[in-house]
PDB file of C-alpha atoms and ligand atoms in Angstrom:
ATOM      1  CA  MET A   1     -22.069 -92.949  51.907  1.00  0.00           C
ATOM      2  CA  ALA A   2     -24.681 -90.837  53.668  1.00  0.00           C
ATOM      3  CA  ALA A   3     -27.113 -92.426  56.103  1.00  0.00           C
ATOM      4  CA  ARG A   4     -30.111 -93.806  54.342  1.00  0.00           C
ATOM      5  CA  PRO A   5     -33.365 -91.870  54.698  1.00  0.00           C
ATOM      6  CA  THR A   6     -35.874 -93.774  56.787  1.00  0.00           C
ATOM      7  CA  ALA A   7     -39.002 -93.063  54.754  1.00  0.00           C
ATOM      8  CA  LYS A   8     -39.730 -95.952  52.423  1.00  0.00           C
ATOM      9  CA  ARG A   9     -42.309 -94.527  50.188  1.00  0.00           C
ATOM     10  CA  SER A  10     -43.144 -91.281  48.534  1.00  0.00           C
ATOM     11  CA  PRO A  11     -46.793 -91.266  47.493  1.00  0.00           C
ATOM     12  CA  ARG A  12     -46.693 -87.922  45.698  1.00  0.00           C
ATOM     13  CA  ARG A  13     -44.314 -86.122  43.456  1.00  0.00           C
ATOM     14  CA  ASP A  14     -44.111 -82.426  43.138  1.00  0.00           C
ATOM     15  CA  ASP A  15     -43.850 -81.591  39.444  1.00  0.00           C
ATOM     16  CA  GLY A  16     -47.167 -82.948  38.149  1.00  0.00           C
ATOM     17  CA  GLY A  17     -45.924 -83.305  34.579  1.00  0.00           C
ATOM     18  CA  GLU A  18     -43.235 -84.441  32.220  1.00  0.00           C
ATOM     19  CA  HIS A  19     -39.710 -83.087  32.127  1.00  0.00           C
ATOM     20  CA  PRO A  20     -39.708 -79.539  30.720  1.00  0.00           C
ATOM     21  CA  SER A  21     -37.009 -80.413  28.180  1.00  0.00           C
ATOM     22  CA  GLY A  22     -39.527 -82.596  26.297  1.00  0.00           C
ATOM     23  CA  ASP A  23     -36.751 -85.158  25.829  1.00  0.00           C
ATOM     24  CA  PRO A  24     -38.611 -88.475  25.295  1.00  0.00           C
ATOM     25  CA  ARG A  25     -36.012 -90.319  27.300  1.00  0.00           C
ATOM     26  CA  PHE A  26     -37.366 -88.787  30.490  1.00  0.00           C
ATOM     27  CA  LYS A  27     -40.610 -90.657  29.797  1.00  0.00           C
ATOM     28  CA  LEU A  28     -38.699 -93.898  30.231  1.00  0.00           C
ATOM     29  CA  ILE A  29     -37.563 -92.759  33.649  1.00  0.00           C
ATOM     30  CA  ASP A  30     -41.116 -91.675  34.466  1.00  0.00           C
ATOM     31  CA  ARG A  31     -42.410 -95.088  33.415  1.00  0.00           C
ATOM     32  CA  THR A  32     -40.009 -96.838  35.768  1.00  0.00           C
ATOM     33  CA  LEU A  33     -40.892 -94.410  38.557  1.00  0.00           C
ATOM     34  CA  LYS A  34     -44.570 -95.190  38.089  1.00  0.00           C
ATOM     35  CA  ARG A  35     -43.957 -98.936  37.892  1.00  0.00           C
ATOM     36  CA  PHE A  36     -42.340 -98.731  41.309  1.00  0.00           C
ATOM     37  CA  GLN A  37     -44.918 -96.230  42.577  1.00  0.00           C
ATOM     38  CA  TYR A  38     -42.216 -93.688  43.358  1.00  0.00           C
ATOM     39  CA  GLN A  39     -40.833 -95.907  46.102  1.00  0.00           C
ATOM     40  CA  GLN A  40     -37.470 -94.717  47.299  1.00  0.00           C
ATOM     41  CA  ASP A  41     -36.309 -98.330  47.419  1.00  0.00           C
ATOM     42  CA  ALA A  42     -36.478 -98.347  43.614  1.00  0.00           C
ATOM     43  CA  LEU A  43     -33.604 -95.877  43.337  1.00  0.00           C
ATOM     44  CA  ILE A  44     -31.119 -98.309  41.785  1.00  0.00           C
ATOM     45  CA  GLU A  45     -33.700 -99.544  39.290  1.00  0.00           C
ATOM     46  CA  VAL A  46     -34.538 -95.966  38.314  1.00  0.00           C
ATOM     47  CA  LEU A  47     -30.865 -95.065  37.928  1.00  0.00           C
ATOM     48  CA  HIS A  48     -30.400 -98.131  35.708  1.00  0.00           C
ATOM     49  CA  THR A  49     -33.211 -96.957  33.467  1.00  0.00           C
ATOM     50  CA  ALA A  50     -31.742 -93.459  33.372  1.00  0.00           C
ATOM     51  CA  GLN A  51     -28.306 -94.755  32.444  1.00  0.00           C
ATOM     52  CA  GLU A  52     -29.710 -97.036  29.752  1.00  0.00           C
ATOM     53  CA  ALA A  53     -31.598 -94.134  28.219  1.00  0.00           C
ATOM     54  CA  PHE A  54     -28.876 -91.508  28.477  1.00  0.00           C
ATOM     55  CA  GLY A  55     -25.719 -93.607  28.459  1.00  0.00           C
ATOM     56  CA  PHE A  56     -24.448 -92.065  31.670  1.00  0.00           C
ATOM     57  CA  LEU A  57     -25.797 -90.210  34.700  1.00  0.00           C
ATOM     58  CA  GLU A  58     -25.172 -86.528  34.335  1.00  0.00           C
ATOM     59  CA  GLU A  59     -25.988 -84.243  37.228  1.00  0.00           C
ATOM     60  CA  ASP A  60     -29.243 -83.073  35.697  1.00  0.00           C
ATOM     61  CA  LEU A  61     -30.494 -86.655  35.734  1.00  0.00           C
ATOM     62  CA  LEU A  62     -29.477 -87.220  39.322  1.00  0.00           C
ATOM     63  CA  ILE A  63     -31.331 -84.066  40.309  1.00  0.00           C
ATOM     64  CA  TYR A  64     -34.427 -85.198  38.425  1.00  0.00           C
ATOM     65  CA  VAL A  65     -34.409 -88.648  40.036  1.00  0.00           C
ATOM     66  CA  ALA A  66     -33.777 -87.170  43.485  1.00  0.00           C
ATOM     67  CA  ARG A  67     -36.727 -84.802  43.112  1.00  0.00           C
ATOM     68  CA  GLN A  68     -39.062 -87.484  41.838  1.00  0.00           C
ATOM     69  CA  LEU A  69     -38.202 -89.877  44.662  1.00  0.00           C
ATOM     70  CA  LYS A  70     -37.990 -87.082  47.222  1.00  0.00           C
ATOM     71  CA  LEU A  71     -34.516 -88.182  48.201  1.00  0.00           C
ATOM     72  CA  PRO A  72     -31.637 -85.892  49.094  1.00  0.00           C
ATOM     73  CA  LEU A  73     -29.422 -85.298  46.055  1.00  0.00           C
ATOM     74  CA  SER A  74     -26.432 -86.244  48.177  1.00  0.00           C
ATOM     75  CA  TRP A  75     -27.949 -89.699  48.717  1.00  0.00           C
ATOM     76  CA  VAL A  76     -28.668 -90.251  45.038  1.00  0.00           C
ATOM     77  CA  TYR A  77     -25.187 -89.013  44.149  1.00  0.00           C
ATOM     78  CA  GLY A  78     -23.706 -91.317  46.771  1.00  0.00           C
ATOM     79  CA  VAL A  79     -25.471 -94.370  45.343  1.00  0.00           C
ATOM     80  CA  ALA A  80     -24.540 -93.449  41.763  1.00  0.00           C
ATOM     81  CA  THR A  81     -20.863 -93.145  42.647  1.00  0.00           C
ATOM     82  CA  PHE A  82     -20.804 -96.195  44.931  1.00  0.00           C
ATOM     83  CA  TYR A  83     -21.781 -98.766  42.307  1.00  0.00           C
ATOM     84  CA  HIS A  84     -19.231 -99.392  39.581  1.00  0.00           C
ATOM     85  CA  PHE A  85     -21.903-100.084  36.963  1.00  0.00           C
ATOM     86  CA  PHE A  86     -23.036 -96.477  37.067  1.00  0.00           C
ATOM     87  CA  SER A  87     -21.059 -93.932  35.155  1.00  0.00           C
ATOM     88  CA  LEU A  88     -21.386 -90.237  35.878  1.00  0.00           C
ATOM     89  CA  LYS A  89     -19.945 -88.936  32.670  1.00  0.00           C
ATOM     90  CA  PRO A  90     -19.004 -90.249  29.253  1.00  0.00           C
ATOM     91  CA  GLN A  91     -15.335 -90.865  28.820  1.00  0.00           C
ATOM     92  CA  GLY A  92     -15.210 -89.582  25.273  1.00  0.00           C
ATOM     93  CA  GLU A  93     -15.540 -86.013  24.069  1.00  0.00           C
ATOM     94  CA  HIS A  94     -18.553 -87.117  22.000  1.00  0.00           C
ATOM     95  CA  THR A  95     -21.063 -89.874  22.618  1.00  0.00           C
ATOM     96  CA  CYS A  96     -23.145 -91.995  20.287  1.00  0.00           C
ATOM     97  CA  ILE A  97     -25.817 -94.190  21.856  1.00  0.00           C
ATOM     98  CA  VAL A  98     -27.543 -96.671  19.549  1.00  0.00           C
ATOM     99  CA  CYS A  99     -30.962 -97.955  20.567  1.00  0.00           C
ATOM    100  CA  MET A 100     -31.139-101.735  20.408  1.00  0.00           C
ATOM    101  CA  GLY A 101     -34.756-102.029  21.515  1.00  0.00           C
ATOM    102  CA  THR A 102     -36.983-104.262  19.412  1.00  0.00           C
ATOM    103  CA  ALA A 103     -38.318-101.621  17.022  1.00  0.00           C
ATOM    104  CA  CYS A 104     -34.834-100.299  16.323  1.00  0.00           C
ATOM    105  CA  TYR A 105     -33.280-103.731  16.157  1.00  0.00           C
ATOM    106  CA  VAL A 106     -35.596-104.888  13.382  1.00  0.00           C
ATOM    107  CA  LYS A 107     -34.709-101.724  11.484  1.00  0.00           C
ATOM    108  CA  ARG A 108     -31.008-102.578  11.334  1.00  0.00           C
ATOM    109  CA  ALA A 109     -29.711-100.963  14.519  1.00  0.00           C
ATOM    110  CA  ALA A 110     -27.178-103.784  14.809  1.00  0.00           C
ATOM    111  CA  GLU A 111     -25.775-102.759  11.431  1.00  0.00           C
ATOM    112  CA  ILE A 112     -25.226 -99.254  12.768  1.00  0.00           C
ATOM    113  CA  VAL A 113     -23.301-100.680  15.713  1.00  0.00           C
ATOM    114  CA  ALA A 114     -21.263-102.878  13.353  1.00  0.00           C
ATOM    115  CA  SER A 115     -20.455 -99.907  11.134  1.00  0.00           C
ATOM    116  CA  LEU A 116     -19.201 -97.948  14.142  1.00  0.00           C
ATOM    117  CA  GLN A 117     -17.010-100.869  15.096  1.00  0.00           C
ATOM    118  CA  ALA A 118     -15.636-101.117  11.570  1.00  0.00           C
ATOM    119  CA  GLU A 119     -15.015 -97.385  11.171  1.00  0.00           C
ATOM    120  CA  PHE A 120     -13.832 -96.337  14.611  1.00  0.00           C
ATOM    121  CA  GLY A 121     -12.741 -99.662  16.116  1.00  0.00           C
ATOM    122  CA  VAL A 122     -14.966 -99.294  19.190  1.00  0.00           C
ATOM    123  CA  GLU A 123     -17.545-101.675  20.580  1.00  0.00           C
ATOM    124  CA  PRO A 124     -20.475-100.542  22.701  1.00  0.00           C
ATOM    125  CA  GLY A 125     -19.183 -99.453  26.088  1.00  0.00           C
ATOM    126  CA  GLN A 126     -15.827 -98.383  24.667  1.00  0.00           C
ATOM    127  CA  THR A 127     -14.126 -95.105  23.849  1.00  0.00           C
ATOM    128  CA  THR A 128     -11.708 -94.504  20.982  1.00  0.00           C
ATOM    129  CA  PRO A 129      -8.063 -94.408  22.108  1.00  0.00           C
ATOM    130  CA  ASP A 130      -7.880 -90.693  21.277  1.00  0.00           C
ATOM    131  CA  GLY A 131     -10.772 -90.051  23.675  1.00  0.00           C
ATOM    132  CA  LYS A 132     -12.930 -88.490  20.959  1.00  0.00           C
ATOM    133  CA  LEU A 133     -15.876 -90.880  20.802  1.00  0.00           C
ATOM    134  CA  SER A 134     -17.703 -93.128  23.257  1.00  0.00           C
ATOM    135  CA  VAL A 135     -20.198 -95.642  21.887  1.00  0.00           C
ATOM    136  CA  ALA A 136     -22.976 -97.236  23.912  1.00  0.00           C
ATOM    137  CA  THR A 137     -26.192 -99.114  23.315  1.00  0.00           C
ATOM    138  CA  ALA A 138     -29.471 -98.670  25.109  1.00  0.00           C
ATOM    139  CA  ARG A 139     -32.826-100.346  25.359  1.00  0.00           C
ATOM    140  CA  CYS A 140     -35.868 -98.591  23.915  1.00  0.00           C
ATOM    141  CA  LEU A 141     -35.342 -94.831  24.002  1.00  0.00           C
ATOM    142  CA  GLY A 142     -39.048 -94.063  23.801  1.00  0.00           C
ATOM    143  CA  SER A 143     -39.132 -92.899  20.176  1.00  0.00           C
ATOM    144  CA  CYS A 144     -39.919 -96.173  18.382  1.00  0.00           C
ATOM    145  CA  GLY A 145     -41.813 -94.361  15.599  1.00  0.00           C
ATOM    146  CA  LEU A 146     -38.459 -92.943  14.523  1.00  0.00           C
ATOM    147  CA  ALA A 147     -36.614 -96.287  14.555  1.00  0.00           C
ATOM    148  CA  PRO A 148     -33.783 -96.823  14.281  1.00  0.00           C
ATOM    149  CA  VAL A 149     -32.856 -94.161  16.815  1.00  0.00           C
ATOM    150  CA  ILE A 150     -29.455 -92.926  17.918  1.00  0.00           C
ATOM    151  CA  VAL A 151     -28.492 -90.192  20.358  1.00  0.00           C
ATOM    152  CA  VAL A 152     -25.440 -88.134  19.483  1.00  0.00           C
ATOM    153  CA  ASP A 153     -24.211 -85.795  22.201  1.00  0.00           C
ATOM    154  CA  GLY A 154     -27.695 -85.752  23.733  1.00  0.00           C
ATOM    155  CA  GLU A 155     -29.562 -85.121  20.480  1.00  0.00           C
ATOM    156  CA  VAL A 156     -32.145 -87.771  19.564  1.00  0.00           C
ATOM    157  CA  LEU A 157     -31.950 -88.656  15.850  1.00  0.00           C
ATOM    158  CA  GLY A 158     -34.320 -90.986  14.019  1.00  0.00           C
ATOM    159  CA  ARG A 159     -34.535 -93.078  10.846  1.00  0.00           C
ATOM    160  CA  GLU A 160     -30.791 -93.530  10.792  1.00  0.00           C
ATOM    161  CA  THR A 161     -28.798 -95.818   8.547  1.00  0.00           C
ATOM    162  CA  PRO A 162     -25.195 -96.946   8.993  1.00  0.00           C
ATOM    163  CA  GLU A 163     -24.270 -94.423   6.304  1.00  0.00           C
ATOM    164  CA  THR A 164     -26.028 -91.410   7.861  1.00  0.00           C
ATOM    165  CA  THR A 165     -24.680 -92.227  11.313  1.00  0.00           C
ATOM    166  CA  LEU A 166     -21.128 -92.590  10.052  1.00  0.00           C
ATOM    167  CA  SER A 167     -21.225 -89.367   8.078  1.00  0.00           C
ATOM    168  CA  ARG A 168     -22.656 -87.477  11.048  1.00  0.00           C
ATOM    169  CA  LEU A 169     -19.979 -88.758  13.360  1.00  0.00           C
ATOM    170  CA  LYS A 170     -17.151 -88.195  10.917  1.00  0.00           C
ATOM    171  CA  ALA A 171     -18.282 -84.586  10.443  1.00  0.00           C
ATOM    172  CA  LEU A 172     -18.539 -84.148  14.212  1.00  0.00           C
ATOM    173  CA  LEU A 173     -15.124 -85.607  14.887  1.00  0.00           C
ATOM    174  CA  ASP A 174     -13.575 -83.566  12.085  1.00  0.00           C
ATOM    175  CA  THR A 175     -14.905 -80.324  13.501  1.00  0.00           C
ATOM    176  CA  SER A 176     -13.655 -81.230  16.959  1.00  0.00           C
ATOM    177  CA  GLN A 177     -10.057 -81.569  15.730  1.00  0.00           C
ATOM    178  CA  PRO A 178      -7.778 -78.964  17.284  1.00  0.00           C
ATOM    179  CA  GLU A 179      -7.190 -75.908  15.099  1.00  0.00           C
ATOM    180  CA  PRO A 180      -3.812 -76.003  13.379  1.00  0.00           C
ATOM    181  CA  MET A 181      -1.368 -73.549  14.899  1.00  0.00           C
ATOM    182  CA  ALA A 182      -1.011 -70.356  12.930  1.00  0.00           C
ATOM    183  CA  GLY A 183       2.185 -69.554  11.459  1.00  0.00           C
TER     184      GLY A 183
HETATM  185  S1  FES B 201     -36.915 -99.506  20.303  1.00  0.00           S
HETATM  186 FE1  FES B 201     -35.622 -97.855  19.802  1.00  0.00          FE
HETATM  187  S2  FES B 201     -36.767 -96.144  20.416  1.00  0.00           S
HETATM  188 FE2  FES B 201     -38.029 -97.788  20.973  1.00  0.00          FE
END
C-alpha cells in the first residue's frame, strides 16, 4: 500500500455542493463526511457508508471520496482493496440492493428480501450461481419518503412491493439472457 499522507485534516472541500448526479445516496456519504469534519482519518468510515449505500465501491465513488477528503486516489484505492470487507464491483451481472433502514423496514422491506430468497435462492450478500444477480441490503438510502426503496443496477426505485420487485427483476434477467443462435 502507498505511504500514508501526513496531513490529518482537510478543513475545506473543493466542490461546494452536492454530487452533480443528484443521486440521493451521495447525500449519505456527504453526511458521514460532515460528521467527521472531512478528516482524512475517517476514510474507512466514509468507505463503509459508501458501500452500504451503493452495495460496492465503483471507481466513481472512490474518486468522489478521494476528492472530498483531499487524498490521492491511489491511497483510497489502496485502502479499498486492502480490506476484505470492501468490494470494488458486484459479482453478478445485475444488482438489487434492498434498503433495510427503519422507514423501509416498517414498510415490508424484509418481505422483499424474503421474496428474492424464495424466487432466486439468494440471500443478501450472495450472487446466483449463474452469476446473473447479486442481492445486498443497505441501511437508509436517503429516500425514506419513497419507502420501501430498492436500487436495481444503480437506479433508485421507491414504493416497492415483493411483487413489483420480483417482476422487475424477472424482466431484467429475461432480457439479459443470451440471444439464441440463428439457424
Ligand atoms: S430507510 Fe430506506 S431510504 Fe431511508
